[in-house]
Amino acid sequence: MPNNRHDALGLSDAEVLEIYRTMLLARKIDERMWLLNRSGKIPFVISCQGQEAAQVGASFALNRQTDYVAPYYRDLGVVLAFGMTAKDLMLSAFAKAEDPNSGGRQMPGHFGQKKNRILTGSSPVTTQVPHAVGVALAGKMEKKEFVSFVTLGEGSSNQGDFHEGLNFAGVHKLPVITMVENNNYAISVPFEKQIGSENVSIRAKSYGMFGETIDGNDPLAVYEAVKQARERAINGEGPSLIEVITYRLTAHSSDDDDRTYRKKGEVDEAKKKDSIITFATYLRDVNVLTSEIEEALNNEINIIVNEATDYAENAPYAAPEDALKHVYEM
Amino acid sequence: MPNNRHDALGLSDAEVLEIYRTMLLARKIDERMWLLNRSGKIPFVISCQGQEAAQVGASFALNRQTDYVAPYYRDLGVVLAFGMTAKDLMLSAFAKAEDPNSGGRQMPGHFGQKKNRILTGSSPVTTQVPHAVGVALAGKMEKKEFVSFVTLGEGSSNQGDFHEGLNFAGVHKLPVITMVENNNYAISVPFEKQIGSENVSIRAKSYGMFGETIDGNDPLAVYEAVKQARERAINGEGPSLIEVITYRLTAHSSDDDDRTYRKKGEVDEAKKKDSIITFATYLRDVNVLTSEIEEALNNEINIIVNEATDYAENAPYAAPEDALKHVYEM
Amino acid sequence: MTVMSYIQAITAALREEMIRDEKVFILGEDVGVKGGVFRATDGLYEEFGEERVLDTPLAESAIAGVGIGAAMYGLRPVAEMQFADFILPAVNQIISEAAKIRYRSNNDWNVPITIRAPYGGGVHGALYHSQSLESIFANQPGLKIVMPSTPYDAKGLLKAAIRDNDPVLFFEHKRAYRLLKADIPEEDYVIPIGKADIKREGSDITIITYGLCIHFALQAAEKLAEEGIDAHILDLRTVYPLDQEAIITAAKKTGKVLLITEDNKEGSIIGEVAAIIAENCLFDLDAPIMRLAGPDVPAMPYSPPMEKYFMVNPDKVEKAMRELAEF
Amino acid sequence: MTVMSYIQAITAALREEMIRDEKVFILGEDVGVKGGVFRATDGLYEEFGEERVLDTPLAESAIAGVGIGAAMYGLRPVAEMQFADFILPAVNQIISEAAKIRYRSNNDWNVPITIRAPYGGGVHGALYHSQSLESIFANQPGLKIVMPSTPYDAKGLLKAAIRDNDPVLFFEHKRAYRLLKADIPEEDYVIPIGKADIKREGSDITIITYGLCIHFALQAAEKLAEEGIDAHILDLRTVYPLDQEAIITAAKKTGKVLLITEDNKEGSIIGEVAAIIAENCLFDLDAPIMRLAGPDVPAMPYSPPMEKYFMVNPDKVEKAMRELAEF
Ligand SMILES: Cc1ncc(C[n+]2csc(CCOP(=O)(O)OP(=O)(O)O)c2C)c(N)n1
Ligand SMILES: Cc1ncc(C[n+]2csc(CCOP(=O)(O)OP(=O)(O)O)c2C)c(N)n1
Ligand SMILES: [Mg+2]
Ligand SMILES: [Mg+2]
C-alpha cells in the first residue's frame, strides 16, 4: 500500500483532487494559449508549464478568502486558486474589454483582480516584492489576520527590490511569504551565471528570516512548507523565503527560441518529473484519482477551456478612445 | 612581556608606527575640521572619528601602488593611506579650486583622485559598490594583478546596489573586497531597526563569497582579515565581505544633533575603546611608541594640519564661471 | 491666524491629517525618533507612536514600494525621501508602479501615496543636496507633482495631496523651510492640486515660475514697480500636469512672458510651459518667450562663488524682467 | 555597399568597434549565448568569447554600475538594457553617477560607456515594452541621448557613441529593427553626435521629429508633395543636448513648424524644441507651433484598437501636416 502523504498533512481526498484539478486546468489553459498563439490568434503567451505544482500547492496552504497575493507572470496556478476563472484568463489573452486584469491593456500574465486580493502586476520584475511587504505592513498595523504571498523567478531575486523589500520585512517581522520559483533559467541565463550563492533560500539569512528549498514538483511538499510559513507569519514570527525547485518546460515565452541555449535532452529529462504526471500517479496510487474521475475531470476542463476560448474570442475589444480612461480618479 | 601581535602578521615596527601615524593624522585633520566648522569657516564636516583603525588597517593590507579604492564619505583614513595629503583634504573642506577631489565642487568627504586610484564618489550611498565591481571586472579581463576595495556604512548595505553589485562579483568571482564599517547607526537609526540579519557579514552567503565580522577598533585584526581577503582575490578565489565593528564618535555630520537619539553614556562607553587610545597603548606596551616618538609625531602632525589649514584657507576659489567647465570632454 | 514657517506648515498639515484619518501614516529615513533631518516630522513620533511614524531602513526603493503596497491595501502613506536627490533609486517604483497602477488595472487598484522630498539649491548642498528633480517625473501621466512656494500653499496643498486618491510627488524647497513665514488660518483648508495661482496682478509683463523663484520674482517686481513696470506673476504650484488654461490666460494678459526655474534650462518644466504658449497663443505675444534658468551643468557646485553663479536670484530675475519689459 | 536592416547595422557597428578596439566589450541580459532577445549581439559571443560578451545577472542597476566602474578604469563598455522600459532601476546609476562623474571630479575621471536600449511602440508590447523614455534623461547635463532613425545613422552614430569619452544613451526603435533596410557603405564611418540632419528639403512646412516618426513624416510628405505641399523634415538624431542651431534654421526656413514624437505629449522632448523656437525665432513664425504626440496616458495599451489609437502613424502625421500647411 503506497504511503498516503496528504492525510498526514490534514488534506482531504477532495482537497488533493482540487489541487490536481487546478494544476491541470492551469496546464490546459496554458497549452491552449500556445495553440492560439501559433495559429496567429493571440500575439503572446508566457507559460506556467512545469511550475503548476508549486503554484497550486502553495496557494492551497494560504487562506484563499483573506490572504493577499502578488503573483508573477507565470502564476496561472496561483490566480486560478485565488478565484480567477479560465474565462477571465482567456479574455486577457485576447486583450478584450472584459478582462478583469486590465481591460485588455496589459499583456497576458500581468495579473490583478482586487475582488480576489490579487495585486496588479507589471513587467519590470521584482517590483511586486515591496508591494507585498507593504500589504503585510498594513495588515500588521491594522491588526488583521492575513498574510501576503509574493512570487518571483530566481533570476529576479537579483534585483535590488528583492533585497530592499525582504530586509524591510525582516526588520519589522512582517507576515509576508516570498516564494522564489527557481526554474534554473532567466530566459537564456542559467542559474550558475545568475546567482552567486549555492541556492536562493540561503538569502533568507540576509534578512533574519526563515528560508528553505523545496521540491517544486511536489505540491504536497510545497503545501507543507507554505502552511508552516503561514503559521509562523500569523504567530508573529515573521516572514519566510521559500525556494521551490522547478523547471520551465516551455521556451521563456512565445517570442523565445530556447534551442539556442539549452539542450533538448535536458528538457526531456525534466518532463519525466512533470508534476502533472507525477502527482496524478500519486493520486492513482492512493486511490484518489480513479479512471472515472480522471475522465470526468478531463472532459470538464476541456469544456471549460473551450467555452472560455470561444467566449473570449468573440468578446468585444475596448473602444479605441477608452485608452484615455483611468489615468487619474474621475 | 606583552604579546607582539604585529610581528606575527609580518608587519615591521616602522609599518605599525606608520599605521598609527596615519590614524592619528586622520583624527587630527577631522578634529580641526570641526573647529573650523564651529567657528564658521567651513560649512560642513562629516567625520571618520571612531573608524580610523579599520580604515587604516585595511588600507595597509592592500597594495597601495596598484589597488583601486572606492571609499565612502568617512574614509579619511583610507584616502590618506592611498596618498591624499592633509593639504588636499583641507582644500576640499574649504572648497578651493586646487582641491584634487573636485575642485571645490563637492562637499568634503566626496573623495576622488585618479592618480592615486581613488574612484570619485557621490552622495547617494552605495553606488560605489557596482563601480568597484566594474573595476575588478576590468582588472580580471585585462589579467592585471590588483584588487578593488570598496567601503560603506551598515545602513547603506540595505540599498539595492549592494545586493546587485555583490551578486555580480560573486557570480564572476571578481577580485573585490567590500568592507562595511558598521558603526551601529545610520544617522539616527540603530542597527536593529535597519538590518534584518544578526550581522552584515552573513550577507556574504547570498553571493557565495567569504564573509567575516572583525573588531574594527583593532587595526591589526582588520589588517589580517583584509590581507587574507586580498590573497584570496589575487588567487582567483573571488570576493570577500568584511564587516568591521566600529562606533561613530561624533554626530552624523556637522548638521546633526545626536543627543536626540543616543545617550551620552553610550558614546562615553565607546570612547573607552577608541582605537587612537587603545592602539597607542598597544604600541607603547610593545615598545614601539616611545614618548619621544610620540611627541615628535604629535608635533609633526600639528605642523602638517596647521600648514594645510593655512594654505587651504588662503587658496583661491575657482572662478564663478568655472562652474560651466567639464560637463563633457572638450 | 498663526504665524508659521514653511516647514511648520508642513508639520501642521501632516499632524492634522493624521488626526483626521487614521489611515494616514509616515515612513522614511530618520522621520521617527529624530523627527526628520529637517525636523519636518518633529513631534509626530511622540504623538502618534512608532507604528504611524516609521523609521525605515536606508532604502528608497523600499520606502516607495512598501508605501505603494500599503496604499494599494487602502492606507494613505506619506513617504519622505530625505533629499529629493535621493529619490532616484526609487524611480522604477514611482514611474513603473505608482504612476501606472490605476491605468494598467483598468481602474481596479489605485495608489493614494504622497511622496515628500526637500529639493532646491542655495544651501551649500553641492551637487547632490541641491537639485530640482521634477522634470524627471514630469512626463509620467498618472503622477501629479506639487511644488508649493509659500507656507500657506504648502499646508493646503499637502493636505490635498494626502487626501488625493492618486500618487502625488510633493517637493518642498529646503531654503524656504525656515526663510519663509506667513499667517496661516486656524481652520482646515485644502488647495486644489492642478491649479496655478496668481501671486501678483500686473499688466506689463508676465512671469511664470514656481517654488522659491516666486519670491525672487516678487522682490524684483516691487523694485520694478517703482520704475513703472507692472509684473503679473503666475505660480504654477502643480508642475505636472500643468494648468494650461491659467498659463494661456497669463501669457495673453501681457503678451510678454518670462519663464523661470532654478533647474538646468534644457528639458526643464518651463520648456513645456513655453510649448503650451507657443501652441495656443503665439499671436498674442509681443516678445519672444524668455527663459531664465540654471546653466546646463550637472548640478550646482559647493564652492560659494560657483554656487552663486549657478543659482537664480532676485538680481538675475530683475535683470531679465527689465530686459523683457524693454523689448 | 551592403543592404542592411537597422538591427544588422547595430550588430555590424558593435562588431567593427570590438575589432578596432579591444577595450570595447558588451554586457547585458541574454546578450551572450542567446545573442540578445532581439539578436542585436548575434554572433558576437562566438566571435569574441564570453569575456567580451558578458551575460549578466538580471539586475539593471548593476549592469549600469559595473559598466560605469569598468569605464572609469578605462574600458569601453556597451551595456544593453533588454527593453528601454527596464532602464528605470538603473536611473540612479545613470543620472547620479555616469552623468556627473566628469563634472564632479573636475575632469579627473570620465565614463566612456554606451547604454543601448530598444524602445518604442506599435509592436503589441503593451505598457512596459513600448515606451519612449528619453525625456526622463533629457534634463541631465553630462549625458548624451542618441535616437537614430535609419540603418545608416544607427551604424554611424553607434560607432560615435562607443568612441565618445562621455556616457551616451542609445535608444533603438524596436519596430525599426527589421522594418527598415538600407544601403550601408563598406568602409568605416562615424556620424557626429549632437548634430541634427535634414531628411528632406522642403519649403512650405517644417517637420521636426526623430526615430520612427521620421518615416511617418517622409511617407506623408510624399503624399502631400502630390498636392503641392513641400515639407522640410529635420531629424533630431541626438535628442539631448539638442542641436539648437539646426532647429532654429529649420523653423525659420518655412515659418510653420510641426513637432512630432511618439512619446506622451506633456513633458516630452518636443516641448523643449518648441521652447527653443519660441525663444529664438518667434517673429519668423507664420503659425502656432504645432505638436503631434501620444495622448497623456501612462503608456500604450496592449489591445490592438487602443494601441493604434495611441500610436502616431502616417495618417495622423499627414492630417497634421495638411492642417499646418493650410493655416
Ligand atoms: C527589470 C526587468 N529587466 C528585464 C526584464 C526582461 N525579462 C523578463 S522575464 C526575464 C527573466 C526572468 O527570469 P526569472 O526571474 O528566473 O523568471 P522565469 O522567467 O525564469 O520564471 C527577463 C530578463 C524585465 N521584465 N524586467
Ligand atoms: C540614497 C541615499 N539616501 C539617503 C541618504 C542620506 N544619508 C546620508 S548618510 C546616511 C546614513 C548612512 O548610514 P550608514 O550607511 O550606516 O553610514 P554611516 O554614516 O553610519 O557611516 C543617510 C541616510 C544618502 N546619502 N543617499
Ligand atoms: Mg527562472
Ligand atoms: Mg552606520
Short mmCIF file of N, CA, C and O in Angstrom, two decimals, chain D residues 114-171:
data_model
loop_
_atom_site.label_atom_id
_atom_site.label_comp_id
_atom_site.label_asym_id
_atom_site.label_seq_id
_atom_site.Cartn_x
_atom_site.Cartn_y
_atom_site.Cartn_z
N THR D 114 28.51 53.29 -23.28
CA THR D 114 27.34 53.41 -24.15
C THR D 114 26.26 52.49 -23.57
O THR D 114 26.54 51.33 -23.28
N ILE D 115 25.06 53.03 -23.40
CA ILE D 115 23.96 52.18 -22.92
C ILE D 115 22.92 52.09 -24.03
O ILE D 115 22.29 53.09 -24.37
N ARG D 116 22.79 50.91 -24.59
CA ARG D 116 21.84 50.68 -25.67
C ARG D 116 20.51 50.18 -25.10
O ARG D 116 20.50 49.39 -24.16
N ALA D 117 19.42 50.63 -25.70
CA ALA D 117 18.12 50.12 -25.24
C ALA D 117 17.09 50.22 -26.35
O ALA D 117 16.92 51.28 -26.95
N PRO D 118 16.39 49.10 -26.64
CA PRO D 118 15.32 49.12 -27.63
C PRO D 118 14.09 49.80 -27.02
O PRO D 118 13.69 49.47 -25.90
N TYR D 119 13.51 50.75 -27.75
CA TYR D 119 12.36 51.50 -27.23
C TYR D 119 11.28 51.51 -28.31
O TYR D 119 11.49 51.05 -29.43
N GLY D 120 10.15 52.10 -27.96
CA GLY D 120 9.15 52.44 -28.96
C GLY D 120 8.01 51.45 -29.09
O GLY D 120 8.11 50.29 -28.65
N GLY D 121 6.93 51.93 -29.69
CA GLY D 121 5.68 51.18 -29.70
C GLY D 121 5.24 50.71 -31.05
O GLY D 121 5.96 50.79 -32.04
N GLY D 122 4.02 50.17 -31.02
CA GLY D 122 3.46 49.63 -32.25
C GLY D 122 3.87 48.18 -32.48
O GLY D 122 3.83 47.69 -33.60
N VAL D 123 4.26 47.51 -31.39
CA VAL D 123 4.73 46.12 -31.52
C VAL D 123 3.95 45.17 -30.60
O VAL D 123 4.45 44.12 -30.24
N HIS D 124 2.73 45.56 -30.23
CA HIS D 124 1.94 44.77 -29.27
C HIS D 124 2.72 44.56 -27.99
O HIS D 124 2.67 43.49 -27.39
N GLY D 125 3.43 45.54 -27.58
CA GLY D 125 4.30 45.39 -26.41
C GLY D 125 3.63 45.85 -25.12
O GLY D 125 4.18 45.68 -24.04
N ALA D 126 2.48 46.47 -25.24
CA ALA D 126 1.74 46.95 -24.07
C ALA D 126 2.54 47.99 -23.29
O ALA D 126 3.54 48.52 -23.77
N LEU D 127 2.09 48.25 -22.07
CA LEU D 127 2.61 49.37 -21.30
C LEU D 127 4.13 49.35 -21.12
O LEU D 127 4.76 50.40 -21.10
N TYR D 128 4.67 48.16 -20.92
CA TYR D 128 6.07 48.08 -20.48
C TYR D 128 7.03 47.57 -21.53
O TYR D 128 8.16 47.20 -21.22
N HIS D 129 6.58 47.48 -22.76
CA HIS D 129 7.52 47.12 -23.83
C HIS D 129 7.28 48.04 -25.03
O HIS D 129 7.44 47.63 -26.17
N SER D 130 6.87 49.28 -24.75
CA SER D 130 6.51 50.19 -25.84
C SER D 130 6.96 51.62 -25.58
O SER D 130 6.84 52.46 -26.46
N GLN D 131 7.45 51.89 -24.39
CA GLN D 131 7.62 53.28 -24.00
C GLN D 131 8.80 53.98 -24.69
O GLN D 131 9.76 53.36 -25.10
N SER D 132 8.65 55.29 -24.76
CA SER D 132 9.74 56.18 -25.11
C SER D 132 10.19 56.80 -23.79
O SER D 132 9.40 57.46 -23.12
N LEU D 133 11.44 56.60 -23.42
CA LEU D 133 11.85 57.05 -22.08
C LEU D 133 12.86 58.19 -22.10
O LEU D 133 13.37 58.59 -21.05
N GLU D 134 13.11 58.74 -23.28
CA GLU D 134 14.18 59.72 -23.40
C GLU D 134 13.97 60.95 -22.53
O GLU D 134 14.93 61.52 -22.00
N SER D 135 12.71 61.37 -22.36
CA SER D 135 12.53 62.64 -21.65
C SER D 135 12.91 62.53 -20.17
O SER D 135 13.21 63.52 -19.53
N ILE D 136 12.93 61.31 -19.63
CA ILE D 136 13.37 61.13 -18.24
C ILE D 136 14.82 61.57 -18.08
O ILE D 136 15.22 62.07 -17.03
N PHE D 137 15.60 61.37 -19.13
CA PHE D 137 17.04 61.66 -19.05
C PHE D 137 17.43 62.97 -19.72
O PHE D 137 18.59 63.35 -19.68
N ALA D 138 16.45 63.62 -20.35
CA ALA D 138 16.78 64.76 -21.21
C ALA D 138 16.84 66.08 -20.46
O ALA D 138 16.52 67.14 -21.00
N ASN D 139 17.23 66.01 -19.21
CA ASN D 139 17.46 67.21 -18.43
C ASN D 139 18.73 67.01 -17.60
O ASN D 139 18.92 67.61 -16.57
N GLN D 140 19.62 66.14 -18.11
CA GLN D 140 20.79 65.74 -17.32
C GLN D 140 22.08 66.05 -18.05
O GLN D 140 22.62 65.19 -18.75
N PRO D 141 22.60 67.26 -17.86
CA PRO D 141 23.88 67.59 -18.49
C PRO D 141 24.94 66.57 -18.09
O PRO D 141 24.98 66.11 -16.95
N GLY D 142 25.76 66.21 -19.04
CA GLY D 142 26.73 65.13 -18.82
C GLY D 142 26.34 63.91 -19.63
O GLY D 142 27.20 63.13 -20.03
N LEU D 143 25.05 63.75 -19.87
CA LEU D 143 24.56 62.66 -20.72
C LEU D 143 24.35 63.15 -22.14
O LEU D 143 24.07 64.33 -22.38
N LYS D 144 24.44 62.22 -23.08
CA LYS D 144 24.00 62.47 -24.45
C LYS D 144 22.97 61.40 -24.79
O LYS D 144 23.13 60.25 -24.36
N ILE D 145 21.95 61.77 -25.53
CA ILE D 145 20.92 60.79 -25.88
C ILE D 145 20.76 60.77 -27.40
O ILE D 145 20.41 61.77 -28.02
N VAL D 146 21.02 59.60 -27.96
CA VAL D 146 21.00 59.44 -29.41
C VAL D 146 19.85 58.51 -29.79
O VAL D 146 19.65 57.49 -29.14
N MET D 147 19.08 58.88 -30.81
CA MET D 147 17.96 58.05 -31.25
C MET D 147 17.90 58.04 -32.78
O MET D 147 17.18 58.81 -33.39
N PRO D 148 18.64 57.12 -33.37
CA PRO D 148 18.76 57.12 -34.83
C PRO D 148 17.49 56.63 -35.51
O PRO D 148 16.78 55.79 -34.98
N SER D 149 17.25 57.16 -36.70
CA SER D 149 16.03 56.79 -37.42
C SER D 149 16.27 55.83 -38.58
O SER D 149 15.32 55.24 -39.08
N THR D 150 17.51 55.69 -39.03
CA THR D 150 17.77 54.85 -40.20
C THR D 150 18.92 53.89 -39.92
O THR D 150 19.73 54.13 -39.02
N PRO D 151 19.02 52.83 -40.70
CA PRO D 151 20.16 51.91 -40.53
C PRO D 151 21.50 52.63 -40.68
O PRO D 151 22.42 52.40 -39.91
N TYR D 152 21.58 53.51 -41.66
CA TYR D 152 22.83 54.24 -41.88
C TYR D 152 23.20 55.07 -40.66
O TYR D 152 24.34 55.02 -40.16
N ASP D 153 22.24 55.82 -40.17
CA ASP D 153 22.50 56.64 -38.98
C ASP D 153 22.81 55.77 -37.77
O ASP D 153 23.69 56.10 -36.96
N ALA D 154 22.07 54.67 -37.65
CA ALA D 154 22.27 53.80 -36.49
C ALA D 154 23.72 53.34 -36.43
O ALA D 154 24.35 53.38 -35.37
N LYS D 155 24.25 52.91 -37.56
CA LYS D 155 25.61 52.40 -37.55
C LYS D 155 26.62 53.51 -37.22
O LYS D 155 27.47 53.35 -36.34
N GLY D 156 26.50 54.61 -37.92
CA GLY D 156 27.47 55.69 -37.73
C GLY D 156 27.38 56.32 -36.35
O GLY D 156 28.39 56.72 -35.77
N LEU D 157 26.19 56.41 -35.84
CA LEU D 157 26.02 57.03 -34.52
C LEU D 157 26.44 56.08 -33.39
O LEU D 157 26.98 56.51 -32.37
N LEU D 158 26.19 54.79 -33.58
CA LEU D 158 26.61 53.85 -32.53
C LEU D 158 28.13 53.82 -32.43
O LEU D 158 28.70 53.80 -31.34
N LYS D 159 28.78 53.86 -33.56
CA LYS D 159 30.25 53.92 -33.53
C LYS D 159 30.73 55.20 -32.82
O LYS D 159 31.67 55.16 -32.02
N ALA D 160 30.08 56.29 -33.14
CA ALA D 160 30.45 57.54 -32.47
C ALA D 160 30.22 57.44 -30.97
O ALA D 160 31.03 57.92 -30.16
N ALA D 161 29.12 56.81 -30.59
CA ALA D 161 28.80 56.67 -29.16
C ALA D 161 29.87 55.85 -28.45
O ALA D 161 30.33 56.21 -27.37
N ILE D 162 30.27 54.76 -29.07
CA ILE D 162 31.27 53.88 -28.44
C ILE D 162 32.61 54.61 -28.32
O ILE D 162 33.33 54.43 -27.34
N ARG D 163 32.93 55.44 -29.30
CA ARG D 163 34.21 56.16 -29.24
C ARG D 163 34.14 57.42 -28.37
O ARG D 163 35.18 58.01 -28.08
N ASP D 164 32.96 57.81 -28.00
CA ASP D 164 32.80 59.03 -27.21
C ASP D 164 33.36 58.81 -25.80
O ASP D 164 33.22 57.73 -25.23
N ASN D 165 33.98 59.82 -25.26
CA ASN D 165 34.55 59.68 -23.91
C ASN D 165 33.59 60.05 -22.80
O ASN D 165 33.98 60.14 -21.63
N ASP D 166 32.33 60.27 -23.17
CA ASP D 166 31.30 60.53 -22.17
C ASP D 166 30.16 59.53 -22.34
O ASP D 166 30.05 58.89 -23.38
N PRO D 167 29.31 59.42 -21.33
CA PRO D 167 28.22 58.43 -21.41
C PRO D 167 27.17 58.80 -22.46
O PRO D 167 26.77 59.95 -22.54
N VAL D 168 26.77 57.81 -23.22
CA VAL D 168 25.76 58.02 -24.25
C VAL D 168 24.63 57.01 -24.06
O VAL D 168 24.88 55.80 -23.94
N LEU D 169 23.41 57.51 -24.00
CA LEU D 169 22.25 56.61 -24.05
C LEU D 169 21.86 56.48 -25.51
O LEU D 169 21.68 57.48 -26.22
N PHE D 170 21.70 55.25 -25.95
CA PHE D 170 21.47 54.99 -27.36
C PHE D 170 20.17 54.20 -27.48
O PHE D 170 20.12 53.01 -27.18
N PHE D 171 19.11 54.89 -27.88
CA PHE D 171 17.79 54.24 -27.96
C PHE D 171 17.51 53.81 -29.40
O PHE D 171 17.55 54.63 -30.32
#
